[in-house]
Structures are given as C-alpha cells and as structure tokens.
Coordinates of C-alpha atoms in Angstrom, one line a residue:
Chain A
M8 CA 13.3 67.2 30.3
N9 CA 15.4 67.3 33.9
A10 CA 13.9 64.3 34.6
P11 CA 17.5 62.3 34.1
L12 CA 20.4 64.5 36.2
Q13 CA 17.7 64.9 38.7
I14 CA 16.8 61.1 39.0
P15 CA 20.0 60.6 41.7
Q16 CA 19.1 62.8 44.2
S17 CA 15.7 61.1 45.2
A18 CA 16.3 57.4 44.8
I19 CA 19.9 58.2 47.0
A20 CA 17.4 59.5 49.3
K21 CA 15.9 56.9 50.1
P22 CA 16.2 55.3 53.4
R23 CA 19.2 52.4 53.8
L24 CA 18.3 49.0 54.4
Q25 CA 20.8 47.4 55.3
P26 CA 23.6 49.5 58.1
R27 CA 26.8 50.5 56.3
L28 CA 29.1 46.6 57.0
R29 CA 33.1 48.2 56.2
R30 CA 33.8 51.1 58.5
P31 CA 31.6 53.2 61.3
L32 CA 29.2 55.8 61.3
H33 CA 31.2 58.8 62.6
A34 CA 34.8 57.7 61.3
P35 CA 36.0 60.6 59.6
D36 CA 35.6 59.2 55.9
F37 CA 38.8 59.5 54.0
A38 CA 37.8 58.1 51.1
K39 CA 35.6 61.3 50.3
V40 CA 37.8 63.7 51.4
L41 CA 39.9 62.6 48.9
D42 CA 37.2 62.6 47.0
T43 CA 36.2 66.1 46.8
L44 CA 39.7 67.2 47.0
G45 CA 40.5 65.2 44.2
A46 CA 37.4 66.2 41.8
W47 CA 37.8 70.1 43.2
V48 CA 41.7 69.8 41.8
L49 CA 40.8 68.2 38.6
A50 CA 37.5 71.4 38.4
L51 CA 40.3 73.7 38.9
V52 CA 43.5 72.5 36.8
W53 CA 40.4 72.0 34.0
I54 CA 39.2 75.5 33.5
A55 CA 42.9 77.4 35.4
P56 CA 42.8 78.4 31.5
L57 CA 40.3 80.0 31.4
L58 CA 41.0 81.9 34.5
F59 CA 44.8 82.8 33.4
A60 CA 43.2 84.5 29.9
L61 CA 40.5 86.3 31.9
W62 CA 42.8 88.0 33.5
A63 CA 45.8 88.3 31.7
A64 CA 42.9 90.2 29.3
L65 CA 43.0 92.9 31.5
Q66 CA 46.1 93.0 32.4
P67 CA 48.5 95.4 30.5
S68 CA 49.8 94.6 27.2
G69 CA 52.8 93.4 28.0
S70 CA 52.2 92.6 31.5
A71 CA 50.2 89.8 31.4
L72 CA 53.9 87.3 31.5
A73 CA 55.0 88.6 33.9
L74 CA 52.5 87.3 36.9
D75 CA 52.5 90.2 38.7
F76 CA 49.2 89.7 40.4
S77 CA 49.3 93.0 42.5
A78 CA 49.1 95.0 38.3
P79 CA 46.0 97.4 38.0
L80 CA 43.3 95.6 36.2
T81 CA 42.8 97.1 33.0
F82 CA 39.7 97.0 29.9
Q83 CA 41.8 98.6 27.0
N84 CA 43.0 95.1 25.7
F85 CA 39.0 95.0 24.6
I86 CA 39.3 98.7 23.2
D87 CA 42.5 97.6 21.0
V88 CA 41.3 94.2 20.1
W89 CA 37.3 96.0 18.8
N90 CA 39.7 99.5 16.7
A91 CA 42.3 96.2 15.8
V92 CA 40.3 94.7 13.7
P93 CA 36.3 94.6 12.3
W94 CA 35.1 92.3 15.7
A95 CA 31.8 93.9 15.5
G96 CA 30.7 92.8 12.3
Y97 CA 32.7 89.7 12.6
F98 CA 29.7 88.7 14.8
I99 CA 26.9 90.0 12.9
N100 CA 28.7 87.5 10.2
T101 CA 28.7 84.6 12.9
L102 CA 25.1 85.4 14.2
I103 CA 24.0 85.4 10.7
L104 CA 25.6 81.9 9.4
V105 CA 24.6 80.7 12.9
T106 CA 20.8 81.7 13.1
L107 CA 21.0 81.1 9.2
I108 CA 22.1 77.6 9.5
L109 CA 19.6 76.7 12.0
I110 CA 16.1 77.5 10.2
G111 CA 17.6 75.5 7.8
Q112 CA 18.2 72.6 9.8
L113 CA 15.6 73.0 12.0
V114 CA 13.0 72.8 8.6
L115 CA 15.2 70.4 5.9
C116 CA 15.2 67.8 8.7
T117 CA 11.7 67.8 10.8
L118 CA 10.4 67.7 7.6
A119 CA 13.4 64.5 6.4
G120 CA 12.5 63.6 9.8
F121 CA 8.9 63.0 9.5
A122 CA 9.3 61.9 6.0
F123 CA 11.0 59.0 8.2
A124 CA 9.0 58.1 10.7
R125 CA 5.4 58.3 9.2
F126 CA 5.5 57.0 5.8
E127 CA 5.6 53.8 4.2
F128 CA 7.2 53.9 1.2
R129 CA 9.3 51.4 -1.0
G130 CA 13.3 52.9 -0.8
R131 CA 13.0 54.1 2.9
D132 CA 15.3 52.5 5.1
A133 CA 17.8 52.2 2.4
L134 CA 18.0 55.8 2.3
F135 CA 18.4 56.3 5.7
M136 CA 21.5 53.4 6.3
L137 CA 21.9 55.9 3.5
V138 CA 21.2 59.3 5.7
L139 CA 23.1 57.7 9.2
L140 CA 26.4 56.9 6.8
Q141 CA 26.6 60.6 6.6
L142 CA 26.8 61.0 10.5
F143 CA 30.6 59.6 9.6
I144 CA 32.0 60.7 6.4
L145 CA 31.9 64.5 7.7
P146 CA 31.3 67.1 5.5
E147 CA 35.0 68.2 6.8
V148 CA 36.9 65.2 5.4
L149 CA 35.1 66.5 1.6
I150 CA 36.5 70.6 2.1
V151 CA 38.4 70.1 -1.3
E152 CA 35.5 68.4 -3.6
N153 CA 32.6 70.9 -1.6
Y154 CA 35.1 73.8 -1.9
A155 CA 35.0 73.1 -5.7
I156 CA 31.1 72.6 -5.3
V157 CA 30.2 75.7 -3.2
A158 CA 32.9 77.4 -5.6
K159 CA 30.5 76.5 -9.3
L160 CA 26.7 77.8 -7.3
G161 CA 28.8 81.3 -7.0
L162 CA 28.2 80.7 -3.6
F163 CA 32.2 81.5 -2.7
D164 CA 33.0 84.0 0.3
T165 CA 29.2 84.5 0.7
A166 CA 27.0 83.3 4.8
L167 CA 24.7 80.6 2.6
G168 CA 28.1 78.8 1.2
I169 CA 29.3 77.9 4.5
G170 CA 25.7 77.5 5.6
L171 CA 24.8 75.0 2.9
P172 CA 26.9 72.0 3.2
Y173 CA 25.4 71.2 6.9
M174 CA 21.6 72.5 6.3
A175 CA 20.6 68.5 5.8
S176 CA 21.7 67.9 8.9
A177 CA 22.6 63.6 9.4
F178 CA 22.4 64.3 12.2
G179 CA 19.0 66.1 13.4
I180 CA 17.2 63.9 10.5
F181 CA 18.2 61.5 13.1
L182 CA 16.9 62.9 16.3
L183 CA 13.7 64.4 14.6
R184 CA 13.3 60.5 13.4
Q185 CA 13.3 59.5 16.1
A186 CA 11.6 62.5 18.0
F187 CA 8.0 61.4 16.0
K188 CA 8.1 58.4 15.8
S189 CA 7.9 58.0 19.9
V190 CA 4.7 60.7 19.1
P191 CA 1.6 58.4 20.0
I192 CA -0.5 57.2 16.4
E193 CA -3.7 58.0 17.9
L194 CA -2.5 61.9 18.2
E195 CA -2.4 62.1 14.4
E196 CA -5.5 60.5 14.3
A197 CA -7.0 62.2 15.7
A198 CA -6.0 65.4 13.7
R199 CA -6.2 63.1 10.6
I200 CA -10.5 62.9 12.3
E201 CA -10.6 66.6 12.2
G202 CA -9.9 66.9 9.6
C203 CA -6.2 68.4 9.2
S204 CA -3.7 67.6 6.2
W205 CA -0.3 65.9 6.5
M206 CA 1.3 69.6 6.8
A207 CA -0.9 70.3 9.4
V208 CA -0.6 67.3 11.6
L209 CA 2.1 68.1 11.3
W210 CA 2.8 71.2 12.9
K211 CA 0.2 71.1 14.8
V212 CA 0.7 67.3 16.7
Y213 CA 4.5 66.4 15.6
V214 CA 6.1 69.6 15.6
P215 CA 4.7 70.8 19.0
A216 CA 5.0 66.9 20.3
A217 CA 9.9 67.1 19.5
K218 CA 9.5 70.8 21.6
P219 CA 12.5 69.7 23.9
V220 CA 14.4 67.6 21.2
Y221 CA 13.8 71.2 18.8
L222 CA 15.6 72.8 22.0
A223 CA 18.3 69.9 22.8
Y224 CA 19.2 70.1 18.6
A225 CA 18.9 74.3 18.2
L226 CA 21.5 74.2 21.3
V227 CA 23.7 72.0 19.9
S228 CA 23.2 73.5 16.4
I229 CA 24.0 77.0 17.9
A230 CA 27.6 75.6 19.8
T231 CA 28.6 73.8 17.0
H232 CA 28.6 76.8 14.2
W233 CA 29.4 79.4 16.7
N234 CA 33.1 77.2 17.4
N235 CA 32.9 75.8 13.4
F236 CA 36.1 77.0 11.7
L237 CA 37.9 75.3 9.0
W238 CA 34.9 75.4 6.4
P239 CA 34.1 78.9 6.9
L240 CA 38.9 79.5 7.3
I241 CA 38.6 77.4 3.9
V242 CA 35.2 79.2 1.4
T243 CA 35.6 82.8 3.1
N244 CA 37.5 85.4 1.7
S245 CA 36.5 88.9 2.8
P246 CA 36.0 90.7 6.1
D247 CA 31.7 90.9 5.3
T248 CA 31.6 88.0 5.2
R249 CA 34.2 85.4 8.5
P250 CA 33.1 84.6 11.7
L251 CA 34.4 85.2 14.5
T252 CA 36.7 81.9 14.8
V253 CA 38.6 83.0 12.1
G254 CA 38.7 86.8 12.7
L255 CA 39.8 85.4 16.0
S256 CA 43.0 83.0 14.3
L257 CA 44.1 85.3 12.1
F258 CA 44.4 88.1 14.9
G259 CA 45.8 85.5 17.0
A260 CA 48.1 84.4 15.5
P261 CA 51.5 84.7 17.0
E262 CA 53.8 85.2 14.5
T263 CA 51.7 87.5 14.1
G264 CA 53.8 89.0 16.9
V265 CA 50.6 90.5 18.5
D266 CA 50.7 90.7 22.6
I267 CA 49.6 87.8 25.2
S268 CA 46.9 89.8 26.7
V269 CA 44.8 91.5 23.6
I270 CA 45.4 88.2 22.0
S271 CA 43.2 86.9 25.3
A272 CA 41.4 90.0 25.1
A273 CA 40.2 89.0 21.6
T274 CA 40.2 84.7 22.6
I275 CA 37.6 86.1 25.3
M276 CA 35.2 88.3 23.4
T277 CA 34.8 85.3 21.4
I278 CA 33.7 83.2 23.3
L279 CA 32.0 85.4 25.6
P280 CA 28.4 84.7 24.0
L281 CA 28.5 81.7 24.2
L282 CA 29.9 81.0 27.7
V283 CA 27.5 83.3 29.4
G284 CA 24.4 81.7 27.2
F285 CA 25.9 78.5 28.6
L286 CA 26.3 79.8 32.4
I287 CA 22.2 81.3 32.5
F288 CA 21.1 77.9 30.7
Q289 CA 23.8 75.6 32.3
R290 CA 21.0 72.8 32.7
Q291 CA 19.9 73.9 29.4
F292 CA 22.7 72.8 27.9
I293 CA 23.7 70.0 29.1
Q294 CA 20.4 68.1 29.4
A295 CA 20.5 68.6 25.5
F296 CA 24.3 67.3 24.7
L297 CA 23.0 64.9 26.5
R298 CA 19.9 64.4 23.9
A299 CA 22.1 65.5 21.6
G300 CA 23.9 62.8 22.4
I301 CA 22.3 59.8 22.7
R302 CA 21.7 57.6 19.8
Chain B
M17 CA -0.2 41.2 -0.5
T18 CA -2.6 39.1 -0.3
R19 CA -5.4 38.8 -3.2
L20 CA -8.5 39.6 -2.4
P21 CA -11.8 38.3 -3.8
E22 CA -13.3 39.5 -7.2
N23 CA -15.6 42.4 -5.8
N24 CA -13.2 43.6 -3.2
R25 CA -11.4 45.4 -5.8
P26 CA -12.2 49.3 -5.6
Q27 CA -11.3 49.5 -2.4
N28 CA -8.4 47.4 -3.3
N29 CA -7.9 49.9 -5.4
L30 CA -7.9 52.2 -3.1
I31 CA -5.8 51.5 -1.3
T32 CA -3.2 51.4 -3.7
L33 CA -3.8 54.6 -4.6
Q34 CA -3.2 55.7 -0.8
K35 CA 0.0 54.1 -0.5
R36 CA 1.2 55.4 -4.0
R37 CA -0.2 59.2 -2.2
Q38 CA 2.1 58.2 0.6
A39 CA 5.7 57.1 -1.3
L40 CA 4.7 60.7 -2.5
Y41 CA 4.4 62.1 0.2
G42 CA 7.6 61.1 1.2
W43 CA 9.5 62.2 -1.2
M44 CA 8.8 65.0 -1.7
L45 CA 9.0 65.9 2.3
M46 CA 12.6 64.9 1.6
A47 CA 13.5 65.8 -1.3
P48 CA 15.2 68.9 0.1
A49 CA 17.1 67.2 2.3
L50 CA 18.3 64.7 -0.1
A51 CA 18.8 67.0 -2.5
L52 CA 21.6 68.9 0.3
L53 CA 23.1 65.6 1.2
S54 CA 23.2 64.0 -2.6
L55 CA 25.4 67.4 -2.9
F56 CA 27.3 67.8 -0.2
A57 CA 27.7 64.2 1.3
F58 CA 27.1 62.1 -1.6
Y59 CA 28.7 63.3 -5.1
P60 CA 32.1 64.9 -2.9
T61 CA 32.9 61.5 -1.5
I62 CA 32.6 60.1 -5.2
A63 CA 33.6 63.1 -6.8
T64 CA 36.2 62.8 -5.0
F65 CA 37.4 59.6 -5.5
F66 CA 37.5 60.4 -9.5
S67 CA 39.5 63.2 -9.1
S68 CA 42.3 60.9 -6.4
L69 CA 43.0 59.4 -10.4
F70 CA 43.6 62.2 -12.2
S71 CA 46.7 63.6 -12.3
R72 CA 47.1 67.6 -10.9
G73 CA 46.7 69.3 -14.7
T74 CA 48.6 72.9 -15.4
T75 CA 48.1 75.3 -18.4
R76 CA 50.9 73.2 -20.0
H77 CA 49.9 69.1 -19.3
P78 CA 46.0 69.0 -18.8
S79 CA 45.1 66.3 -15.8
V80 CA 44.6 63.2 -17.5
F81 CA 43.7 59.8 -16.1
A82 CA 46.5 58.5 -14.1
G83 CA 44.6 55.5 -12.4
F84 CA 46.4 54.5 -8.3
E85 CA 49.7 56.8 -9.4
N86 CA 48.0 59.7 -7.2
Y87 CA 48.1 56.8 -3.9
G88 CA 51.7 55.4 -4.9
D89 CA 53.2 58.9 -4.8
L90 CA 51.8 59.5 -1.2
F91 CA 52.4 56.3 -0.8
A92 CA 55.7 56.4 -1.7
D93 CA 56.1 60.1 0.3
P94 CA 58.5 60.0 3.7
T95 CA 55.6 63.0 4.8
F96 CA 52.9 60.5 4.2
W97 CA 53.9 57.7 7.2
T98 CA 54.7 61.4 8.9
V99 CA 51.5 62.7 9.1
A100 CA 50.2 58.9 9.3
S101 CA 52.1 57.8 12.4
N102 CA 50.8 61.4 14.1
N103 CA 47.3 60.9 13.5
L104 CA 47.6 57.3 15.2
I105 CA 50.3 59.0 18.0
Y106 CA 47.3 61.6 18.3
A107 CA 44.0 59.2 17.7
G108 CA 46.3 56.8 20.5
V109 CA 46.6 58.9 22.8
T110 CA 43.6 61.3 23.0
I111 CA 40.9 58.1 22.9
P112 CA 41.8 56.3 25.8
V113 CA 42.7 59.2 28.3
S114 CA 39.5 61.6 27.3
I115 CA 37.9 58.4 27.8
I116 CA 39.1 57.5 31.2
F117 CA 39.3 61.3 32.3
A118 CA 35.4 61.1 31.2
L119 CA 35.1 58.3 33.9
I120 CA 36.3 60.1 36.4
M121 CA 34.9 63.0 36.0
A122 CA 31.3 61.9 35.8
L123 CA 32.7 60.4 38.8
W124 CA 33.2 62.5 40.7
A125 CA 30.4 64.5 39.2
N126 CA 27.9 62.3 40.2
A127 CA 29.5 62.3 43.6
H128 CA 27.2 64.1 46.9
I129 CA 30.3 67.0 46.9
P130 CA 30.6 69.6 47.8
A131 CA 30.2 72.2 45.0
R132 CA 29.4 69.4 42.9
S133 CA 27.4 71.7 40.1
F134 CA 30.3 74.4 40.1
I135 CA 32.5 71.0 39.4
R136 CA 30.2 69.7 36.4
S137 CA 30.8 73.2 35.2
A138 CA 34.3 73.3 34.9
Y139 CA 34.6 69.7 33.3
F140 CA 32.1 71.1 30.8
T141 CA 33.1 74.5 30.2
P142 CA 36.3 73.6 27.2
T143 CA 33.6 71.9 25.3
I144 CA 32.0 75.0 24.2
L145 CA 34.7 76.5 23.3
P146 CA 35.8 76.8 19.3
M147 CA 39.4 74.9 19.5
I148 CA 40.9 78.5 17.8
A149 CA 40.3 79.7 21.5
A150 CA 40.9 76.2 23.5
A151 CA 44.6 76.8 21.0
N152 CA 44.9 80.7 22.6
L153 CA 44.4 80.0 25.6
W154 CA 47.3 77.3 26.2
L155 CA 49.4 80.0 23.9
F156 CA 49.7 80.7 27.9
F157 CA 50.6 77.8 29.3
Y158 CA 52.6 76.9 26.1
T159 CA 55.4 79.7 25.0
P160 CA 58.9 79.5 26.0
D161 CA 60.4 80.9 29.4
L162 CA 57.2 83.3 29.9
G163 CA 54.3 80.3 29.5
I164 CA 52.9 79.0 32.8
I165 CA 54.5 75.9 32.4
D166 CA 57.9 76.8 32.1
R167 CA 58.0 79.1 35.7
I168 CA 56.7 76.4 37.1
T169 CA 58.9 74.4 36.0
G170 CA 61.9 77.7 36.2
F171 CA 61.0 77.2 39.9
F172 CA 63.0 74.1 39.9
G173 CA 65.1 74.5 38.2
A174 CA 64.8 73.6 35.6
E175 CA 65.7 74.6 31.8
P176 CA 62.7 76.9 29.5
T177 CA 61.1 74.8 26.5
N178 CA 59.6 74.9 23.6
W179 CA 57.3 73.4 24.3
L180 CA 55.6 73.9 20.2
G181 CA 58.9 74.4 18.9
Q182 CA 60.0 71.1 18.9
P183 CA 59.8 68.0 17.3
E184 CA 59.8 65.9 21.2
T185 CA 56.9 67.6 22.5
A186 CA 55.2 69.8 19.3
L187 CA 52.3 66.7 18.9
A188 CA 52.4 66.1 22.6
A189 CA 51.5 69.8 23.4
V190 CA 49.3 69.2 20.9
I191 CA 47.0 66.2 22.1
I192 CA 47.0 67.5 25.8
V193 CA 44.7 70.3 24.2
T194 CA 42.1 67.9 22.1
I195 CA 41.9 65.6 25.5
W196 CA 41.4 69.3 27.7
K197 CA 38.7 70.0 25.2
E198 CA 36.8 66.7 25.2
A199 CA 37.0 64.9 27.9
G200 CA 34.6 67.2 29.5
F201 CA 31.7 66.4 26.7
F202 CA 32.6 62.6 27.3
M203 CA 31.9 63.2 30.8
I204 CA 28.1 64.2 30.2
F205 CA 27.3 60.4 28.4
Y206 CA 28.9 58.0 31.4
L207 CA 27.0 61.1 33.6
A208 CA 23.9 60.0 32.1
A209 CA 24.7 56.8 32.3
L210 CA 25.4 56.6 35.5
Q211 CA 22.4 57.5 36.7
T212 CA 20.3 55.2 35.0
I213 CA 22.4 52.5 37.2
P214 CA 20.5 51.7 40.7
P215 CA 22.1 53.2 44.2
D216 CA 20.8 49.5 45.7
L217 CA 23.4 47.8 43.8
R218 CA 26.1 49.1 44.9
E219 CA 24.7 48.6 48.4
A220 CA 24.7 45.3 47.6
A221 CA 28.1 44.6 46.2
R222 CA 29.0 46.6 49.5
I223 CA 27.6 43.6 51.5
E224 CA 29.2 41.3 49.0
G225 CA 31.5 42.7 51.2
A226 CA 32.9 44.1 47.2
G227 CA 35.5 47.4 48.0
R228 CA 35.1 49.8 46.2
W229 CA 37.4 49.1 43.3
T230 CA 35.6 45.9 42.2
Y231 CA 32.7 47.0 42.4
T232 CA 33.7 50.0 39.9
R233 CA 35.6 47.4 38.0
R234 CA 33.6 44.7 37.8
V235 CA 29.6 46.2 38.2
L236 CA 30.3 49.5 36.7
L237 CA 32.1 49.3 33.9
P238 CA 30.6 45.9 32.4
L239 CA 27.3 48.3 32.9
L240 CA 28.5 51.8 31.1
M241 CA 30.6 49.8 28.8
P242 CA 27.4 50.9 25.7
T243 CA 28.3 54.2 26.8
T244 CA 31.3 53.4 26.2
I245 CA 30.9 51.8 22.4
F246 CA 29.1 55.4 22.5
V247 CA 32.4 57.5 23.8
F248 CA 35.1 56.0 21.8
V249 CA 33.3 55.7 18.4
N250 CA 32.8 59.4 18.9
A251 CA 37.0 60.2 19.8
L252 CA 37.8 58.6 17.2
I253 CA 36.0 60.3 15.0
N254 CA 37.4 63.0 16.6
S255 CA 40.6 62.0 16.0
V256 CA 39.9 62.7 12.8
K257 CA 38.5 65.7 12.4
L258 CA 40.0 68.0 16.2
I259 CA 42.7 69.9 14.1
D260 CA 41.8 73.8 14.7
H261 CA 43.9 74.0 17.1
L262 CA 46.9 72.9 15.1
F263 CA 46.9 76.5 12.3
I264 CA 47.3 79.0 16.1
L265 CA 49.7 76.3 18.2
T266 CA 52.4 74.7 16.0
K267 CA 51.0 75.0 11.9
G268 CA 51.7 71.0 11.5
G269 CA 55.6 71.2 12.7
P270 CA 57.9 71.6 13.4
N271 CA 59.1 69.6 10.8
N272 CA 55.1 68.0 10.9
A273 CA 56.5 66.7 14.2
S274 CA 52.6 67.3 15.0
K275 CA 51.2 67.5 11.7
L276 CA 47.8 65.1 11.5
I277 CA 45.7 63.9 8.1
L278 CA 42.9 66.4 7.8
Y279 CA 45.2 69.4 8.3
W280 CA 47.2 68.2 5.3
I281 CA 44.8 67.6 3.4
W282 CA 43.8 71.2 4.1
E283 CA 47.8 72.3 3.2
M284 CA 47.9 70.0 -0.2
A285 CA 44.0 71.4 -1.3
F286 CA 44.4 74.8 -0.1
A287 CA 47.9 75.8 0.3
Y288 CA 49.9 74.3 -2.3
F289 CA 46.6 74.0 -4.5
D290 CA 47.5 70.4 -4.7
R291 CA 43.8 68.7 -5.3
P292 CA 44.6 65.5 -6.7
H293 CA 47.1 63.8 -3.8
A294 CA 44.4 65.6 -1.1
A295 CA 42.2 64.1 -2.8
A296 CA 43.3 60.4 -2.7
M297 CA 43.6 61.2 1.0
T298 CA 40.5 61.7 2.0
M299 CA 39.4 58.9 -0.2
M300 CA 42.2 56.7 2.4
V301 CA 40.6 59.0 5.7
L302 CA 36.8 57.5 4.3
L303 CA 38.1 54.3 3.5
V304 CA 39.0 54.6 7.4
L305 CA 35.6 56.1 9.0
G306 CA 33.5 53.5 7.2
I307 CA 34.6 50.9 8.0
V308 CA 34.3 52.3 11.4
A309 CA 31.2 53.3 10.1
I310 CA 29.8 49.5 9.1
A311 CA 31.9 47.6 12.5
Q312 CA 29.5 49.9 14.3
F313 CA 25.7 50.0 13.0
R314 CA 27.1 45.9 13.3
L315 CA 27.8 46.5 17.7
V316 CA 24.2 48.5 16.9
E317 CA 22.1 46.3 15.4
K318 CA 23.3 43.3 17.9
R319 CA 22.2 46.1 20.7
T320 CA 19.0 46.7 19.7
H321 CA 17.2 45.3 22.7
Y322 CA 19.6 48.3 24.6
R323 CA 18.1 50.6 22.7

C-alpha cells in the first residue's frame, strides 16, 4: 500500500549515467536553495492560520488580538467552551453519525460492488452508469427534496436521517467494484470448489483481498462526514443530534459577540481528534486520499 | 446465443438456470444500495423538477401548476444574476489558482528538500479540516483593524479594511479560504502522478539542453494532463459544493456580494421557505453538473487505454 510514495527515492538513487552538463558539481545550487526557501515559505503560510488559532486559543480571553507574544498561556478558553455548550454531546453525536454512515456504506457498497464486479445480468452496465452519475448529482445539491423525504420518513432530527442519504455511496460502490475486479478469478473458483456459497466467497475471498481499499475508503469517509456541515445543519434541530460542525457554527458566529480566543478554542476542540489522527496516520491518510481519488 | 443440438438441451437448460440465478443474486445484492440511491438521488431529482413547475402554495392559495414560471421569476430576479456571476467568478478563480498551487506544491513536495514530510503535511492539513473550522481560523485574519491582515497592512500605514464587510473584497476573502482548503488535496493527485514519471526523462531533457522551464512545460505538463483533467472536474464540483464557510464569514453579504448558488438555494428553501424557486435553481445546477458528467464520461471513454 505504501508503494507509490516510496518509488521515487529508490528510482532517483540510481547512479547517474551521465554527468551533469549544465553546471559544475560543486558550485552552490541556487535553484535548489530557491526551491527550499519557496517550499518552506509556502508551508509556513499554509499552516499559519492553524498556528495562530492554536496560539489564540491559549491566550486569556480578549487579549488574543493584542498579539502580545509574551502573555502567559492559559487553558481557560477550553474550559469556558466546554461549559458553555454541550460539547461532549456534540462529540458523541459526531462519533455516532460517522460510525453509522461508515457501517452502512461498507455493507451496502460491498454488496453492490460485488454484484457489479462479478455478476452478469441484463441492465447491469446501464445501472452502473446511473450509479456513476450520482458522483455528479451531489447529495448537497438535492437538499430541498431530500429534506422533504427525510421528514416524511419521520427521520428528521435523527442520526439515521443525517446518515441515510450518504450510505449508498456511488463512490464506494465504484471503488469496491474496481477492487473486486482485480481479484484473480482462480481464487474464487478454488473457494467455490471447496463448497463455499456466494456469501462465503465474498466474505472469505473478496473482502480480505480488498482490505487496503476498505481502509482507504474508511479514512476518507470518516474525514468527510466528520467535517460535513450543510446537510446536518438542515436535518438537525436539537443538541441531542447536532454534530460538532453544526455546534461550532452556532457557537462561533461572529455576531454572537464571542471572543476570538474562545472561538479559536472551540475550533481547535472540533478539529483536534481528526488532526491528531491525521498526524499519527499521516502516510496512510495521504495514501487513502490518493487511492480514493484515482477513479 | 448459438443454437445447441437437440441432445444437449438438458445442459442448455442448466446454463439458463444458472444465468437466471446469477441475475437474481445480482439484483438482490444490489437491492439495498439501489433502494437508497433511488430514494435520495434519483427520486429527488425528478421530484425537484416537478416542484420547480408548481407555484408556491400558501394556506389561501394552494400550489398550482405554473409551467416554467419559476424559472422566469429567477431570470427576472437581479439576485439570480448576481449569485450566478459570483459563482462564475468563484469557479473561474478557485479552479485555476488551486490547480497552479497544487502543482507547485506537488513539485516541491516531490523534490529533495529538507523536512519534506513536514512540508507535505503542512500543505495537506487544511484538507482534513471542516470548512466551518477553516472559516473560523480565517476570521482571525480578516477581522477589521484587529485581524492579522490589517495588522500587517497597518504596519505599512494602510487604513483598516473590513475585508468581509465590503462588497469589493468579500467574495475575494471567501475565494482565498477555498483555495487554501482545496489546493493541498489536489496536490496529492499531482504527487501521485509525478511519482510515476521516470527520472530518466529529466536527465534526457537536460542532456538535450532543455532548461527547467522547458522541461516542465514540454515534458511534465503534457504527462500530467490526465491528472489535471481529473483535478479540474473535482475543482468544478467543489465550486458548487464548497459553501459552508459562507455561513461563518459573510452569510452571502454584504448585499449578496459573496452569495453563491448553493447557499442561495439553502436560503430560499430554509430561510424563506420558497421551495419552488429553490427547486428551479437546483434544476439548473443539476443540468450543469449533468453536462459536466457526460463530458467527462466521453473523455474517459476516449482515454480508456490510460486507465
């Protein structure tokens, strides 16, 4: 799974067959110095908003914008946020929502992906085109009617109501279909000869073979739905179901007059779990997005 | 199917039976996903079209068939033109600028540079943040007088600016946040593509006397074209989808100066409870996305050798 990001090191490490023609070997490499400088400046600019927020969150309320870097750091803002809103509740709601969606997606997309990859039947290809079309008909765009449907089903303001529209993910079906298609048919035949049923073949041959794809898809799904905002905003109405992003938006709106230090603290609290997860599983995360993006 | 001799019939029947069973299993496996896709993608698309054809019902005047009147209303509404042109500017700036940033980032993240993995993470981190959180982070920059930007410009003697509160800069402020958020994501795809390009090519180009710029323009960019198309389509979809930060930064204001289509749809449907016009607007977005989808399928079909 780590292969693609590691290829170049070994490839570049090959001995050069031709001497460099354009400049002598020991002269300072200005282009490289410029590259390094540029890359660093851009990297610092890119994480500056995050660093400022982190620093602001640790400032006493009201003084963050004073930009006094000698001021003592405090965790008071985090305590204030924790006490001001049902943060633990939002956190649990997000956790439930993300888990629910992921389980639904894994089950539905596995079954459908398997059908598209290994079953022959009339209308399959036309159906697959319809599924692909859903990559473009975003659930976000259909908010008006989806809201009506969720309300009719009596699922307004429930975790299921937020999650249901995302479970039959066209993207997941597509990814798993590709993964299942690349499984050698001999493996399946061997299992069939041993008397495995279709379900057993799926469970014992295909699912284990597609493990890296599952991991990639799971990471992308978690990140997407942890961060999703517009749809949960529409179908939630109470602190009992509201996810973190919606809680944060209600809390952080500037016109509520909340201090920037407190907003920063709330923001940091919202993103911290995902951020820490990202920093720990960085390579897998980037790989996951890569794999997920190559359609 | 070729006709089989009479004595092979039993086997033939067996094959048909097996085929039928395959089809049945196939449909059964697909059923749950298909049901949900129908419920939350196909049916709502059709339902949206229907509600866009009816007038807005009130208790006194029930909803009646109005033909394309809702569409006509939208075209007559100056807000529509403002919002549509805002979204065009939004797409027209965020797409190319994010792509250029993504390419530069990928080239740097792929080069031999000290602390490369830190640099790569720094570029990528905004991708995993919620748009709402990104908006909060940027508030700290945009706040008039006290924000980071005004501090810096103030240092050089400039007047404080209400970046989010004046029509001239509100949309630009929103665009910057979007670029910041998505460039690192697109970088990943370029990074993947760059790593499939053999380093010998660069060496060959150098021997031919091609400078760095020539190499980039004549060798690298053409090889990265499929990635660019993929990223372009994603960026295009994002230019419809990424509107969450409006809720924090500008709420589409001032005076619609930073309002984007999806935000407007939300506003019509859920703030003004005007579903028919929201549906008409949604239909137009779906039409554009559908054209993009078909164009991309065509393109992919032509390039099947590449997959």
